[in-house]
Amino acid sequence: MDNKDYKEYTAADFLDDPDFLLWCLDPDKREDLFWSEFPANHPETYAEFRKAVQTVGSVRLNNFTLEEGEKAELYDGIMSDYRTLCTRRLLLRRKLFALAAAAAVAAGLVVPALLGVFRPTAETDTSPARASEIRLISGRQSEHIASESASIECAPSGEVRINGRTVASAKPARMNRLVVPEGKRADITLSDGSRVWINSGSVFTFPAAFGEGERRVSIEGELYIDVTPDPERPFIVHNAFFDTRVLGTSFDVNAYADSDRPASVVLVHGAVEITTGDGEQVQLESNDMFSLKAGNYTVVKVDPSQYVSWKDGLFIFSSGALERVIGQIAAYYRVEIVCDPDVRELCCSGKLVLFDDLSDTLDVLSDILPINCRTEQRPDGTRVVRITARTN
Amino acid sequence: MKHDRIIGRQFLGGNDDVCVYLYNSYADQLYAYGCGLGFDRETLKDAIHDVFLNLLARRRELGGVKNIRSYLFRAFYNRLIDFKRHECDTTELTPQLDLRITVSFADSLIDTEQAARLKTMLEHMLNELSPMQKSAIYMRYMYEMEYAEIAEILDVTPHAVRKFVSKGLGKLRSNKERLLLLALLSTLTA
């Protein structure tokens, strides 16, 4: 196989190569140095090689599943049989123990349940999610939007409508600022038809209507954008760390100024070019995630749905560690969350609805995972959530 | 799979909620494994029921269990063997269960013709292996199980599992000329 000419190899050719397939199936990947070192030795076919690796990566063996309803029914059956079994055992035991012992067990169960009910209400009032409203600032005018989320439309004429109500007819070129506080979301249809979703804790700057040349907006925080293609007017999303230039595409920009996390772009489809502060240019393909931290960037393949699902008010996870899920929740609600080492690696899959109140979201999380979430107030007034293994 | 060990410890220590977690994590894996072993849906559901009920009922006696997933897989396999025995009405031998591998794709964007070709090729490749070789490669590839974990399920030593994997792949390597022919054939008949 070493004599083969790989220069003209396409992804399909790789997939027809049993040697290549075997290498992909080999769990340890070290048997065959030829393929492990292939990308380094054949940079000219790297794109096709990577495509083939991805295709084989999506191969599933015996991927049979029970239907959701069927699975739940089966579980109920197990639990009901188990309860029957327990009752039988309990009846046996009752004959041996005094009644007082049973009463003590019952009391022990009631107290934590009451504590559980009273705890969440206490923290609702101090939640920063309720502290301020979404604001649209245009020149000296400032519109407050009381609802949990805002839907804003900009007509090409410069007319701005919030939740269907016309609020301003500004000069088209004037820049507007949309401030979205913690725990809230907004979406905007720009004058060219591009759709933008703004995540919580973000500031988005945009003109009421775009002019002839470049379409330019900027973000501090996180946005997801679906850009209307227009080859004449390139679209540029600016942030403090880099510029993202596009022709027509959907992607997510994450650039919180005060965050420890790297600033990033996740490209859902299309093509974008990023220019970093140092003038370096990076081109992304679909499913690429670009991250920039301390002047160094990386590009990796990701499942974009996990990064952009916040725009629909939920997070989607596929077997992610709890630690990562918590990281995203912490960023979304802008609170500090400390995770016990015991539970960090718990595996989470599925969708998590993001409620306006952090405590509601945490309640759901602790319903589905064997964890306890406790919110504490620090002496300096900041909140910290502690997550520990449930041990009851 | 460190978190599974932690979960296992919590569960065996008496935490009922963990059962939901174990069930959600592994019921589908057990089901998929059982399908490969050639059992029908209802039989598999019965076996899953029995395994989890037994786990709940007997968990205080299971202190020696190191890895809860391999315990579940092994118990499930044994339960299926019981069913098989009952069905065949034989008691003298432990029936051997072969594992059939069916290939599918998680990514629906793959070109259908290419997918069909790849499916034929991989299924032919894998189904030529011995049941042990297939099982080891399947568990390693699909569930990223450690060799020690697979060893417990297949009731052999970790060293033997390593050998199954490398011998299996070696066998496929020596057969590759035939596989190439197969790929060509599948294009012609497609």
Coordinates of C-alpha atoms in Angstrom, one line a residue:
Chain A
M1 CA 0.0 0.0 0.0
D2 CA 3.0 2.3 0.4
N3 CA 3.5 2.4 -3.3
K4 CA 0.0 3.7 -4.0
D5 CA -0.3 7.2 -5.3
Y6 CA -2.5 9.0 -2.8
K7 CA -2.3 12.4 -4.4
E8 CA -5.6 12.0 -6.3
Y9 CA -7.4 10.1 -3.5
T10 CA -10.9 11.3 -2.7
A11 CA -12.9 10.6 0.4
A12 CA -14.7 7.8 -1.5
D13 CA -11.3 6.2 -2.4
F14 CA -10.3 6.1 1.3
L15 CA -13.6 4.5 2.2
D16 CA -13.0 1.7 -0.3
D17 CA -9.6 1.0 1.2
P18 CA -9.9 -1.9 3.6
D19 CA -6.6 -0.9 5.2
F20 CA -8.1 2.5 6.0
L21 CA -11.3 1.1 7.4
L22 CA -9.4 -1.3 9.6
W23 CA -7.4 1.6 11.0
C24 CA -10.6 3.5 11.8
L25 CA -12.1 0.5 13.6
D26 CA -8.9 -0.2 15.6
P27 CA -9.7 1.1 19.0
D28 CA -6.0 1.7 19.8
K29 CA -5.0 3.3 16.6
R30 CA -1.4 2.5 17.2
E31 CA -1.1 -0.7 15.3
D32 CA -0.9 1.1 12.0
L33 CA 1.5 4.0 12.0
F34 CA 1.0 4.4 8.3
W35 CA -2.5 5.9 8.7
S36 CA -1.8 7.7 12.0
E37 CA 1.0 9.6 10.2
F38 CA -0.8 9.9 6.9
P39 CA -2.1 13.5 7.4
A40 CA 1.5 14.6 8.1
N41 CA 2.9 12.8 5.2
H42 CA 0.2 13.6 2.7
P43 CA -1.0 17.2 3.4
E44 CA -2.4 17.6 -0.1
T45 CA -5.2 15.0 0.5
Y46 CA -5.8 16.1 4.1
A47 CA -9.3 17.5 3.5
E48 CA -10.5 14.3 1.7
F49 CA -8.8 12.2 4.4
R50 CA -10.6 14.1 7.1
K51 CA -13.9 13.8 5.4
A52 CA -13.5 10.0 5.2
V53 CA -12.5 9.8 8.8
Q54 CA -15.6 11.7 9.7
T55 CA -17.8 9.4 7.6
V56 CA -16.4 6.3 9.3
G57 CA -16.8 8.1 12.6
S58 CA -20.5 8.2 12.2
V59 CA -20.7 4.4 11.8
R60 CA -22.8 2.8 14.5
L61 CA -22.8 -1.0 15.2
N62 CA -26.1 -2.5 16.2
N63 CA -27.6 0.8 17.0
F64 CA -31.0 -0.6 18.0
T65 CA -33.1 1.3 20.6
L66 CA -36.3 0.9 22.5
E67 CA -39.0 3.5 21.8
E68 CA -39.2 6.2 24.5
G69 CA -42.7 5.2 25.6
E70 CA -41.8 1.5 25.6
K71 CA -38.7 2.3 27.7
A72 CA -40.6 4.3 30.2
E73 CA -43.3 1.5 30.5
L74 CA -40.6 -1.1 31.0
Y75 CA -39.1 1.0 33.8
D76 CA -42.4 1.5 35.5
G77 CA -42.9 -2.3 35.4
I78 CA -39.6 -2.9 37.1
M79 CA -40.3 -0.3 39.8
S80 CA -43.8 -1.5 40.5
D81 CA -42.5 -5.1 40.9
Y82 CA -39.7 -3.7 43.1
R83 CA -42.2 -1.9 45.4
T84 CA -44.3 -5.1 45.7
L85 CA -41.1 -6.9 46.7
C86 CA -40.2 -4.1 49.3
T87 CA -43.7 -4.1 50.8
R88 CA -43.4 -7.9 51.3
R89 CA -40.0 -7.4 52.9
L90 CA -41.2 -4.5 55.0
L91 CA -44.2 -6.5 56.4
L92 CA -41.7 -9.2 57.4
R93 CA -39.5 -6.6 59.2
R94 CA -42.4 -4.9 61.0
K95 CA -43.0 -8.0 63.0
L96 CA -39.5 -7.7 64.3
F97 CA -39.1 -4.0 65.0
A98 CA -41.1 -1.9 67.4
L99 CA -43.6 0.7 66.0
A100 CA -41.5 3.5 67.4
A101 CA -38.7 2.7 65.0
A102 CA -41.0 3.1 62.0
A103 CA -42.2 6.4 63.3
A104 CA -38.6 7.7 63.5
V105 CA -38.0 6.8 59.9
A106 CA -41.1 8.6 58.8
A107 CA -40.1 11.8 60.7
G108 CA -36.7 11.6 59.1
L109 CA -38.3 11.7 55.7
V110 CA -40.6 14.6 56.3
V111 CA -38.0 17.2 57.5
P112 CA -35.8 17.3 54.5
A113 CA -38.8 17.4 52.2
L114 CA -40.0 20.6 54.0
L115 CA -36.6 22.2 53.8
G116 CA -36.6 21.4 50.1
V117 CA -39.8 23.3 49.6
F118 CA -38.8 26.5 51.4
R119 CA -35.3 26.8 50.1
P120 CA -35.9 27.9 46.5
T121 CA -38.3 30.7 47.2
A122 CA -35.8 32.5 49.4
E123 CA -33.3 32.9 46.6
T124 CA -35.8 34.0 43.9
D125 CA -36.0 37.6 45.1
T126 CA -32.3 38.1 45.1
S127 CA -31.8 36.6 41.6
P128 CA -30.0 39.0 39.3
A129 CA -32.1 37.6 36.5
R130 CA -34.9 39.9 37.7
A131 CA -32.7 42.8 38.5
S132 CA -32.9 44.7 35.2
E133 CA -34.8 44.7 31.9
I134 CA -33.9 44.4 28.3
R135 CA -33.0 47.8 26.9
L136 CA -32.8 49.2 23.4
I137 CA -30.8 52.3 23.3
S138 CA -30.9 54.5 20.2
G139 CA -29.1 57.9 20.5
R140 CA -30.5 59.5 23.6
Q141 CA -33.7 57.4 23.6
S142 CA -33.9 54.3 25.7
E143 CA -36.7 51.7 25.5
H144 CA -37.2 49.4 28.4
I145 CA -38.7 46.0 27.6
A146 CA -40.3 44.4 30.6
S147 CA -40.9 40.9 29.1
E148 CA -38.5 38.0 29.6
S149 CA -37.5 38.0 25.9
A150 CA -37.9 40.6 23.2
S151 CA -38.5 40.2 19.5
I152 CA -37.2 43.2 17.5
E153 CA -37.7 44.0 13.8
C154 CA -35.8 46.6 11.7
A155 CA -37.4 47.6 8.5
P156 CA -35.1 48.9 5.6
S157 CA -36.6 52.3 6.2
G158 CA -35.2 52.5 9.7
E159 CA -38.4 51.8 11.5
V160 CA -37.9 49.7 14.6
R161 CA -40.6 47.5 16.1
I162 CA -40.4 45.7 19.5
N163 CA -42.8 42.7 20.0
G164 CA -44.9 44.1 17.1
R165 CA -45.1 47.7 18.4
T166 CA -43.4 50.5 16.4
V167 CA -41.1 52.4 18.8
A168 CA -38.7 54.5 16.7
S169 CA -38.1 55.7 13.2
A170 CA -34.5 56.7 13.5
K171 CA -32.0 57.8 10.9
P172 CA -31.2 54.5 9.2
A173 CA -27.4 54.9 9.7
R174 CA -27.7 55.5 13.4
M175 CA -26.3 52.7 15.6
N176 CA -28.5 51.1 18.1
R177 CA -27.5 49.2 21.2
L178 CA -29.4 46.3 22.6
V179 CA -28.6 45.4 26.2
V180 CA -29.8 41.9 27.3
P181 CA -29.3 41.3 31.0
E182 CA -28.6 38.0 32.7
G183 CA -31.3 35.3 32.2
K184 CA -33.0 37.0 29.3
R185 CA -32.8 36.7 25.6
A186 CA -33.7 38.7 22.5
D187 CA -33.9 38.1 18.8
I188 CA -33.7 40.7 16.0
T189 CA -34.5 40.7 12.4
L190 CA -32.1 43.2 10.8
S191 CA -33.0 45.4 7.9
D192 CA -31.4 43.0 5.4
G193 CA -33.5 40.1 6.7
S194 CA -30.6 38.5 8.7
R195 CA -31.8 36.9 12.0
V196 CA -29.8 37.4 15.2
W197 CA -30.4 35.7 18.6
I198 CA -28.7 37.5 21.5
N199 CA -27.8 35.4 24.5
S200 CA -28.1 36.6 28.1
G201 CA -25.6 39.1 29.5
S202 CA -24.8 40.5 26.1
V203 CA -24.6 43.9 24.3
F204 CA -25.3 44.0 20.6
T205 CA -24.7 47.1 18.4
F206 CA -26.3 47.4 15.0
P207 CA -27.6 50.1 12.6
A208 CA -31.3 50.5 12.1
A209 CA -30.7 49.9 8.4
F210 CA -27.6 48.9 6.5
G211 CA -26.1 51.1 3.8
E212 CA -24.5 50.3 0.5
G213 CA -21.1 48.9 1.6
E214 CA -20.2 46.4 4.4
R215 CA -22.8 45.3 6.8
R216 CA -21.2 45.7 10.2
V217 CA -22.5 44.8 13.7
S218 CA -20.7 44.1 16.9
I219 CA -21.2 41.9 20.0
E220 CA -20.0 41.7 23.5
G221 CA -21.3 38.4 24.8
E222 CA -22.9 35.7 22.7
L223 CA -25.0 35.8 19.5
Y224 CA -26.2 33.3 17.0
I225 CA -26.7 34.7 13.5
D226 CA -28.3 33.5 10.3
V227 CA -27.0 35.9 7.6
T228 CA -28.9 36.7 4.5
P229 CA -26.5 36.2 1.6
D230 CA -25.5 39.3 -0.4
P231 CA -22.2 39.1 -2.3
E232 CA -22.2 42.9 -2.8
R233 CA -22.3 43.6 0.9
P234 CA -20.1 41.4 3.1
F235 CA -21.3 40.9 6.6
I236 CA -18.9 41.5 9.5
V237 CA -19.5 40.6 13.1
H238 CA -17.0 42.5 15.2
N239 CA -16.0 41.8 18.8
A240 CA -13.2 42.8 21.1
F241 CA -11.0 39.8 20.0
F242 CA -11.6 39.3 16.3
D243 CA -13.7 40.1 13.2
T244 CA -15.8 37.4 11.6
R245 CA -16.5 38.1 7.9
V246 CA -19.2 36.2 6.0
L247 CA -21.1 36.0 2.7
G248 CA -24.1 33.9 3.8
T249 CA -24.1 31.5 6.7
S250 CA -25.2 30.6 10.2
F251 CA -22.8 30.7 13.1
D252 CA -22.4 31.4 16.8
V253 CA -20.0 34.0 18.3
N254 CA -19.1 33.8 21.9
A255 CA -17.1 36.6 23.2
Y256 CA -17.8 37.6 26.8
A257 CA -15.4 40.3 27.9
D258 CA -15.1 39.3 31.5
S259 CA -15.2 35.5 30.9
D260 CA -12.4 33.1 31.6
R261 CA -13.6 31.0 28.7
P262 CA -11.9 31.5 25.3
A263 CA -13.8 33.7 22.7
S264 CA -15.2 31.4 20.1
V265 CA -17.1 31.0 16.8
V266 CA -19.0 27.9 15.9
L267 CA -19.9 27.7 12.2
V268 CA -23.2 25.8 11.6
H269 CA -23.1 26.1 7.8
G270 CA -21.6 28.2 5.1
A271 CA -18.1 29.8 5.2
V272 CA -16.6 32.5 7.3
E273 CA -13.2 34.1 7.6
I274 CA -11.9 35.4 10.9
T275 CA -9.4 38.1 11.3
T276 CA -7.8 38.2 14.8
G277 CA -6.5 41.3 16.5
D278 CA -3.0 40.4 15.3
G279 CA -4.2 40.4 11.7
E280 CA -4.1 36.6 11.4
Q281 CA -6.8 35.2 9.0
V282 CA -8.5 31.8 9.6
Q283 CA -11.1 30.2 7.4
L284 CA -13.8 27.9 8.8
E285 CA -15.8 25.1 7.3
S286 CA -19.2 23.8 8.6
N287 CA -19.1 22.4 12.1
D288 CA -15.8 24.1 12.9
M289 CA -15.3 25.7 16.2
F290 CA -12.7 28.5 16.4
S291 CA -11.4 29.4 19.9
L292 CA -9.1 32.2 20.8
K293 CA -7.4 32.5 24.2
A294 CA -4.4 34.6 25.1
G295 CA -3.6 35.3 21.5
N296 CA -3.5 31.6 20.5
Y297 CA -6.3 30.0 18.4
T298 CA -7.5 26.5 17.7
V299 CA -10.0 25.0 15.3
V300 CA -11.8 21.8 16.1
K301 CA -14.8 19.9 14.7
V302 CA -17.9 20.0 17.0
D303 CA -21.5 19.2 17.0
P304 CA -22.9 22.7 16.5
S305 CA -26.3 22.0 18.0
Q306 CA -24.7 21.8 21.5
Y307 CA -23.4 25.3 21.1
V308 CA -26.4 27.1 19.5
S309 CA -29.4 25.4 21.2
W310 CA -29.5 28.3 23.7
K311 CA -31.2 30.4 21.0
D312 CA -34.3 28.1 21.4
G313 CA -34.2 28.4 25.2
L314 CA -32.6 25.0 25.8
F315 CA -29.2 23.3 25.9
I316 CA -28.7 20.0 24.0
F317 CA -26.1 17.6 25.3
S318 CA -25.0 14.3 23.9
S319 CA -23.0 12.4 26.5
G320 CA -21.2 15.4 27.8
A321 CA -19.7 15.4 31.3
L322 CA -21.8 17.2 33.9
E323 CA -18.8 19.6 34.3
R324 CA -19.3 20.9 30.8
V325 CA -23.1 21.3 31.2
I326 CA -22.5 23.2 34.4
G327 CA -20.0 25.4 32.6
Q328 CA -22.6 26.4 30.1
I329 CA -25.3 26.9 32.7
A330 CA -22.9 29.1 34.7
A331 CA -22.1 31.2 31.7
Y332 CA -25.7 31.5 30.7
Y333 CA -26.9 32.7 34.1
R334 CA -23.6 34.4 34.9
V335 CA -23.2 32.7 38.3
E336 CA -20.4 30.8 39.8
I337 CA -21.1 27.1 40.1
V338 CA -18.8 24.8 42.1
C339 CA -19.0 21.1 41.2
D340 CA -17.9 18.4 43.7
P341 CA -15.2 16.2 42.1
D342 CA -17.5 13.2 42.8
V343 CA -20.1 14.3 40.3
R344 CA -18.0 16.2 37.7
E345 CA -17.9 13.2 35.3
L346 CA -21.5 12.2 35.5
C347 CA -22.7 11.7 31.9
C348 CA -25.6 13.8 30.6
S349 CA -27.6 13.5 27.4
G350 CA -30.7 15.2 26.2
K351 CA -32.3 18.7 26.3
L352 CA -32.3 21.0 29.2
V353 CA -34.9 23.8 29.1
L354 CA -33.5 27.1 30.4
F355 CA -36.0 28.7 32.7
D356 CA -35.8 32.4 33.5
D357 CA -35.0 31.4 37.1
L358 CA -31.8 29.6 37.7
S359 CA -33.3 27.6 40.6
D360 CA -36.0 26.1 38.3
T361 CA -33.3 24.9 35.9
L362 CA -31.3 23.4 38.7
D363 CA -34.3 21.7 40.1
V364 CA -34.8 19.9 36.8
L365 CA -31.2 19.0 36.7
S366 CA -31.2 17.5 40.2
D367 CA -34.4 15.6 39.3
I368 CA -32.7 13.7 36.5
L369 CA -29.2 13.3 38.0
P370 CA -28.3 12.0 41.5
I371 CA -27.1 15.4 42.6
N372 CA -28.0 18.2 45.1
C373 CA -27.8 21.8 44.2
R374 CA -27.4 24.4 47.0
T375 CA -27.2 28.2 46.5
E376 CA -25.1 30.1 49.0
Q377 CA -24.7 33.8 49.5
R378 CA -21.2 35.0 50.0
P379 CA -20.4 37.8 52.5
D380 CA -19.7 40.1 49.6
G381 CA -23.3 39.5 48.2
T382 CA -22.3 37.3 45.3
R383 CA -24.0 33.9 44.8
V384 CA -22.4 30.6 44.4
V385 CA -24.1 27.3 43.6
R386 CA -22.6 24.1 45.1
I387 CA -23.3 20.8 43.4
T388 CA -22.7 17.6 45.4
A389 CA -23.6 14.0 45.1
R390 CA -26.9 13.1 46.6
T391 CA -26.5 10.7 49.5
N392 CA -30.0 10.4 51.0
Chain B
M1 CA -15.8 5.2 32.9
K2 CA -14.8 6.6 36.2
H3 CA -18.3 8.1 36.9
D4 CA -19.9 4.7 36.5
R5 CA -17.8 3.4 39.3
I6 CA -18.9 6.3 41.5
I7 CA -22.5 5.8 40.5
G8 CA -22.2 2.1 41.1
R9 CA -20.9 2.8 44.6
Q10 CA -23.7 5.2 45.4
F11 CA -26.2 2.7 44.1
L12 CA -24.9 -0.3 46.0
G13 CA -24.8 2.0 49.0
G14 CA -28.5 2.4 48.7
N15 CA -29.4 5.4 46.5
D16 CA -32.6 4.6 44.6
D17 CA -32.4 7.6 42.2
V18 CA -29.2 6.1 40.8
C19 CA -31.4 3.3 39.5
V20 CA -33.1 5.7 37.1
Y21 CA -29.7 6.9 35.9
L22 CA -28.4 3.3 35.4
Y23 CA -31.6 2.4 33.6
N24 CA -31.5 5.4 31.3
S25 CA -27.8 4.9 30.6
Y26 CA -27.8 1.2 30.0
A27 CA -31.2 -0.2 29.0
D28 CA -30.7 0.8 25.4
Q29 CA -27.1 -0.6 25.3
L30 CA -28.4 -3.9 26.7
Y31 CA -31.2 -3.9 24.2
A32 CA -28.9 -3.3 21.3
Y33 CA -26.5 -6.0 22.5
G34 CA -29.4 -8.5 22.8
C35 CA -30.7 -7.6 19.3
G36 CA -27.3 -8.5 18.0
L37 CA -27.5 -11.8 19.8
G38 CA -30.6 -12.6 17.8
F39 CA -33.4 -12.2 20.4
D40 CA -36.8 -10.6 19.8
R41 CA -38.0 -7.4 21.3
E42 CA -40.3 -8.9 24.0
T43 CA -37.8 -11.4 25.2
L44 CA -35.2 -8.7 25.5
K45 CA -37.6 -6.5 27.5
D46 CA -38.3 -9.4 29.8
A47 CA -34.5 -9.9 30.3
I48 CA -33.9 -6.2 31.0
H49 CA -36.8 -6.3 33.5
D50 CA -35.4 -9.2 35.3
V51 CA -31.8 -7.9 35.4
F52 CA -32.8 -4.5 36.8
L53 CA -35.3 -5.9 39.3
N54 CA -32.6 -8.4 40.5
L55 CA -30.1 -5.6 40.8
L56 CA -32.5 -3.5 42.9
A57 CA -33.5 -6.4 45.1
R58 CA -30.1 -7.8 45.7
R59 CA -27.9 -4.8 45.7
R60 CA -26.9 -5.1 49.4
E61 CA -25.3 -8.4 48.5
L62 CA -23.4 -7.0 45.6
G63 CA -20.6 -5.3 47.5
G64 CA -18.0 -7.1 45.5
V65 CA -19.1 -5.7 42.2
K66 CA -16.4 -3.5 40.8
N67 CA -18.0 -2.3 37.6
I68 CA -21.8 -1.9 37.4
R69 CA -22.0 -1.9 33.6
S70 CA -20.1 -5.1 33.1
Y71 CA -22.1 -6.6 35.9
L72 CA -25.3 -5.6 34.0
F73 CA -24.1 -6.9 30.7
R74 CA -23.0 -10.2 32.2
A75 CA -26.2 -10.7 34.1
F76 CA -28.2 -9.8 31.0
Y77 CA -26.2 -12.3 28.9
N78 CA -26.8 -15.1 31.5
R79 CA -30.5 -14.3 31.5
L80 CA -30.7 -14.6 27.8
I81 CA -28.8 -17.9 27.9
D82 CA -31.5 -19.1 30.4
F83 CA -34.2 -18.1 28.0
K84 CA -32.4 -19.9 25.2
R85 CA -32.0 -23.0 27.2
H86 CA -35.6 -23.1 28.1
E87 CA -36.5 -22.6 24.5
C88 CA -34.2 -25.4 23.2
D89 CA -35.1 -27.7 26.2
T90 CA -31.5 -28.8 26.5
T91 CA -29.6 -28.8 29.7
E92 CA -26.3 -30.5 28.8
L93 CA -24.6 -27.6 27.0
T94 CA -24.2 -23.9 27.4
P95 CA -25.7 -22.6 24.1
Q96 CA -23.3 -20.4 22.2
L97 CA -24.7 -17.1 21.1
D98 CA -23.4 -15.5 18.0
L99 CA -23.4 -11.7 17.7
R100 CA -24.5 -10.3 14.4
I101 CA -23.3 -6.9 13.5
T102 CA -25.5 -4.4 11.7
V103 CA -24.1 -1.1 10.5
S104 CA -25.9 2.2 10.5
F105 CA -24.9 5.8 10.4
A106 CA -25.4 8.5 13.0
D107 CA -25.0 11.2 10.4
S108 CA -27.8 11.3 7.9
L109 CA -25.9 13.6 5.6
I110 CA -23.7 10.9 4.2
D111 CA -24.3 10.1 0.5
T112 CA -26.7 7.1 0.4
E113 CA -24.8 5.2 -2.3
Q114 CA -21.6 5.5 -0.4
A115 CA -23.3 4.6 2.9
A116 CA -24.8 1.4 1.3
R117 CA -21.4 0.4 0.0
L118 CA -19.7 1.1 3.3
K119 CA -22.4 -0.8 5.2
T120 CA -22.0 -3.9 3.0
M121 CA -18.3 -3.9 3.3
L122 CA -18.1 -3.4 7.1
E123 CA -20.9 -5.9 7.8
H124 CA -19.1 -8.5 5.7
M125 CA -15.8 -7.8 7.4
L126 CA -17.1 -7.9 10.9
N127 CA -19.5 -10.8 10.6
E128 CA -16.6 -13.0 9.4
L129 CA -15.0 -12.9 12.9
S130 CA -15.6 -15.3 15.7
P131 CA -18.3 -14.3 18.3
M132 CA -15.7 -13.4 20.8
Q133 CA -13.7 -11.3 18.4
K134 CA -16.8 -9.5 17.2
S135 CA -18.1 -8.9 20.8
A136 CA -14.8 -7.4 21.9
I137 CA -14.5 -5.1 18.9
Y138 CA -18.2 -4.1 19.2
M139 CA -18.0 -3.2 22.9
R140 CA -14.7 -1.5 22.5
Y141 CA -15.9 0.5 19.5
M142 CA -19.5 1.3 20.4
Y143 CA -19.2 1.8 24.2
E144 CA -15.5 2.5 24.6
M145 CA -15.3 -0.1 27.2
E146 CA -12.0 -0.9 28.8
Y147 CA -10.4 -4.3 28.2
A148 CA -11.0 -5.2 31.8
E149 CA -14.6 -4.3 31.5
I150 CA -15.1 -6.5 28.4
A151 CA -13.2 -9.3 30.1
E152 CA -15.7 -9.4 32.9
I153 CA -18.6 -9.5 30.4
L154 CA -17.1 -12.2 28.3
D155 CA -15.8 -14.1 31.3
V156 CA -12.2 -14.2 30.1
T157 CA -9.0 -12.4 31.1
P158 CA -8.2 -8.8 29.9
H159 CA -5.3 -10.2 28.1
A160 CA -7.5 -12.5 26.1
V161 CA -9.8 -9.6 25.1
R162 CA -6.7 -7.7 23.8
K163 CA -5.9 -10.8 21.8
F164 CA -9.4 -11.1 20.4
V165 CA -9.3 -7.5 19.2
S166 CA -5.8 -7.7 17.6
K167 CA -6.4 -11.2 16.1
G168 CA -9.7 -10.1 14.8
L169 CA -8.3 -7.1 13.1
G170 CA -5.3 -9.2 11.9
K171 CA -7.6 -11.7 10.3
L172 CA -9.5 -8.9 8.5
R173 CA -6.2 -7.5 7.2
S174 CA -5.2 -10.8 5.7
N175 CA -8.6 -11.0 4.0
K176 CA -8.5 -7.6 2.5
E177 CA -8.1 -8.6 -1.2
R178 CA -11.4 -10.4 -0.9
L179 CA -12.9 -7.3 0.7
L180 CA -11.8 -5.1 -2.2
L181 CA -13.5 -7.5 -4.6
L182 CA -16.6 -7.3 -2.4
A183 CA -16.6 -3.5 -2.6
L184 CA -16.4 -3.7 -6.4
L185 CA -19.3 -6.2 -6.5
S186 CA -21.5 -4.1 -4.3
T187 CA -20.9 -1.2 -6.7
L188 CA -21.9 -3.3 -9.7
T189 CA -25.0 -4.7 -8.1
A190 CA -26.1 -1.3 -6.6

